[in-house]
Short mmCIF file of C-alpha atoms in Angstrom, two decimals:
data_model
loop_
_atom_site.label_atom_id
_atom_site.label_comp_id
_atom_site.label_asym_id
_atom_site.label_seq_id
_atom_site.Cartn_x
_atom_site.Cartn_y
_atom_site.Cartn_z
CA MET A 1 51.47 70.44 12.28
CA GLY A 2 52.97 73.26 14.68
CA ASP A 3 51.08 76.47 15.72
CA HIS A 4 48.94 77.87 12.81
CA ALA A 5 47.86 81.64 13.00
CA ILE A 6 44.18 80.46 12.05
CA THR A 7 41.77 79.76 14.51
CA LEU A 8 38.23 78.64 13.94
CA LEU A 9 34.99 79.18 16.06
CA LYS A 10 34.48 76.01 18.34
CA GLU A 11 31.44 74.68 18.36
CA PRO A 12 29.35 74.82 21.55
CA GLY A 13 29.61 72.29 24.33
CA PRO A 14 30.47 71.73 27.98
CA GLY A 15 33.49 74.48 28.96
CA ALA A 16 33.55 75.75 25.18
CA ASP A 17 31.77 78.86 25.85
CA GLY A 18 32.23 80.06 22.51
CA MET A 19 36.16 80.24 22.55
CA THR A 20 38.42 79.23 19.41
CA ALA A 21 39.90 76.30 18.34
CA THR A 22 43.22 76.12 16.50
CA PHE A 23 43.45 74.30 13.20
CA ASP A 24 45.80 71.51 15.25
CA GLU A 25 42.84 71.32 17.73
CA LEU A 26 40.21 70.84 14.96
CA PHE A 27 42.38 68.30 13.29
CA SER A 28 43.10 66.35 16.38
CA GLU A 29 39.67 66.17 17.69
CA HIS A 30 38.08 65.04 13.91
CA HIS A 31 40.49 63.80 11.45
CA GLU A 32 39.40 60.09 12.50
CA LYS A 33 35.74 60.91 11.64
CA VAL A 34 36.67 62.71 8.63
CA LEU A 35 38.98 59.78 7.41
CA LEU A 36 35.70 57.51 8.20
CA ALA A 37 33.34 59.29 6.39
CA ALA A 38 35.88 59.64 3.11
CA TYR A 39 36.27 55.72 3.53
CA ARG A 40 32.88 55.07 3.64
CA VAL A 41 31.96 56.84 0.42
CA THR A 42 35.37 55.58 -1.72
CA GLY A 43 35.95 52.18 -0.34
CA ASN A 44 39.32 52.78 -0.53
CA MET A 45 41.67 53.82 2.21
CA GLN A 46 44.22 55.36 0.13
CA ASP A 47 41.58 57.62 -1.42
CA ALA A 48 40.22 58.14 1.98
CA GLU A 49 43.47 59.80 3.09
CA ASP A 50 43.64 62.05 -0.08
CA VAL A 51 40.15 63.25 1.05
CA LEU A 52 41.29 63.83 4.70
CA GLN A 53 44.18 65.75 3.25
CA SER A 54 41.80 68.14 0.65
CA VAL A 55 39.24 68.85 3.49
CA PHE A 56 42.18 69.98 5.80
CA LEU A 57 43.82 71.85 3.29
CA ARG A 58 41.00 73.86 2.19
CA LEU A 59 40.04 74.56 5.57
CA LEU A 60 43.76 75.21 6.22
CA LYS A 61 43.94 77.58 3.19
CA ARG A 62 40.61 79.64 4.59
CA ARG A 63 41.70 83.45 5.47
CA ASP A 64 38.92 84.17 8.13
CA PRO A 65 37.48 82.02 10.96
CA GLN A 66 34.69 79.91 10.20
CA SER A 67 31.63 78.91 12.14
CA TYR A 68 30.20 75.28 11.70
CA GLY A 69 27.14 76.06 13.42
CA VAL A 70 26.42 73.87 16.23
CA ASN A 71 28.59 70.91 15.34
CA ALA A 72 32.03 71.18 13.50
CA ALA A 73 31.94 67.43 13.43
CA ALA A 74 29.00 67.16 11.23
CA TYR A 75 30.39 69.99 8.68
CA LEU A 76 33.22 67.75 8.37
CA ARG A 77 32.31 64.88 7.69
CA ARG A 78 29.94 66.46 5.47
CA ALA A 79 32.89 67.77 3.47
CA ALA A 80 34.72 64.64 3.59
CA THR A 81 31.40 62.98 1.93
CA ASN A 82 31.28 65.55 -0.94
CA ALA A 83 35.25 65.03 -1.44
CA GLY A 84 34.81 61.67 -1.66
CA ILE A 85 32.07 61.77 -4.15
CA ASP A 86 33.89 64.38 -6.36
CA LEU A 87 36.59 61.88 -6.15
CA LEU A 88 34.64 58.90 -7.19
CA ARG A 89 33.32 61.05 -10.19
CA SER A 90 36.61 62.23 -11.02
CA LYS A 91 37.73 58.50 -11.16
CA TYR A 92 35.06 57.53 -13.11
CA HIS A 93 34.96 60.17 -15.72
CA SER A 94 38.82 59.75 -16.19
CA LYS A 95 38.13 56.06 -16.61
CA THR A 96 40.65 54.86 -14.79
CA ASP A 97 41.69 51.00 -14.22
CA SER A 98 41.37 51.03 -10.91
CA LEU A 99 37.96 52.19 -10.29
CA ILE A 100 36.99 49.36 -11.83
CA GLU A 101 38.67 47.34 -9.24
CA GLU A 102 37.57 49.67 -6.75
CA ILE A 103 33.91 49.18 -7.67
CA HIS A 104 34.35 45.47 -8.26
CA PRO A 105 37.06 44.45 -5.69
CA SER A 106 38.62 40.70 -5.67
CA THR A 107 36.31 38.47 -3.49
CA ARG A 108 38.82 35.87 -3.55
CA GLY A 109 38.50 33.61 -0.35
CA ALA A 110 35.63 35.72 0.95
CA ALA A 111 32.73 34.05 3.32
CA ASP A 112 29.58 33.82 0.64
CA SER A 113 28.51 37.03 3.39
CA GLU A 114 31.62 38.83 3.21
CA VAL A 115 30.82 38.20 -0.97
CA ARG A 116 27.29 39.63 -0.53
CA GLN A 117 28.68 42.88 1.78
CA ILE A 118 31.13 43.45 -0.60
CA GLU A 119 29.37 43.39 -3.71
CA LEU A 120 26.26 45.68 -2.16
CA ARG A 121 28.94 47.86 -1.13
CA SER A 122 29.91 48.11 -4.88
CA HIS A 123 26.54 48.79 -6.15
CA LEU A 124 25.73 51.30 -3.79
CA ARG A 125 28.94 53.31 -4.92
CA GLN A 126 27.89 52.80 -8.34
CA ALA A 127 24.43 54.05 -8.06
CA LEU A 128 25.90 56.89 -5.70
CA LEU A 129 27.42 58.32 -9.22
CA SER A 130 24.56 58.18 -11.39
CA LEU A 131 22.77 60.71 -8.91
CA GLU A 132 22.81 64.25 -9.02
CA GLN A 133 25.36 66.05 -6.54
CA HIS A 134 22.45 67.22 -4.01
CA ALA A 135 20.97 63.61 -3.75
CA ALA A 136 24.24 61.77 -3.69
CA GLU A 137 25.38 63.98 -0.45
CA VAL A 138 21.89 63.49 0.93
CA PHE A 139 22.20 59.69 0.51
CA ALA A 140 25.54 59.49 1.29
CA LEU A 141 25.12 61.19 4.85
CA ARG A 142 21.95 59.17 5.33
CA PHE A 143 23.23 55.87 4.30
CA PHE A 144 26.67 55.90 4.84
CA GLU A 145 27.30 58.22 7.81
CA ASP A 146 23.85 56.97 9.04
CA PHE A 147 22.67 60.92 9.98
CA SER A 148 18.83 61.21 10.90
CA ASN A 149 16.83 63.13 8.24
CA ALA A 150 16.29 65.66 10.77
CA GLU A 151 20.13 66.00 11.19
CA ILE A 152 20.90 66.23 7.73
CA ALA A 153 17.85 69.18 7.07
CA GLU A 154 20.11 71.13 9.83
CA LEU A 155 23.23 70.71 7.95
CA LEU A 156 21.84 71.79 4.83
CA ASP A 157 19.50 74.41 5.88
CA THR A 158 16.34 72.44 4.77
CA SER A 159 13.34 70.93 6.09
CA PRO A 160 13.24 67.11 7.20
CA ASN A 161 10.62 66.94 4.58
CA THR A 162 12.47 68.01 1.64
CA ILE A 163 15.19 65.31 2.77
CA ALA A 164 12.91 62.53 2.87
CA VAL A 165 11.37 63.43 -0.59
CA THR A 166 14.84 63.56 -2.11
CA LEU A 167 15.82 60.41 -0.49
#
């Protein structure tokens, strides 16, 4: 991606000591996590790649360095989760045929256990679309990204009890 003038505050860690990370370093370190988070929400690799691009393009367009608090990976996974939810909502509201296939994928040739898993993921994505944005975000972070209630609370600047009630 070349050298970029944009720098971003790096999460504290061994040897980080408040140093800044370039966009390229941030992308290299976290793009796989962002892609997987987007895939878990969308269930489609092409959509996940679109979300990945969207998340990092937004980051690149920022003029000011951004602090991600304690954990850049968690911040970026949250951004991917939200962008994935937004993409699913957008497809649902435009009622594209591809969304119906993505939510109800073909199960030809799959074993019974695989069919159940595919159907479960499909039902979870449909349920996700029926939730308001905050609840959908909390749900996806908890059950798709496996964040604890305390981690979600820290990320969303609220209490673990509020997260538990939302769930």
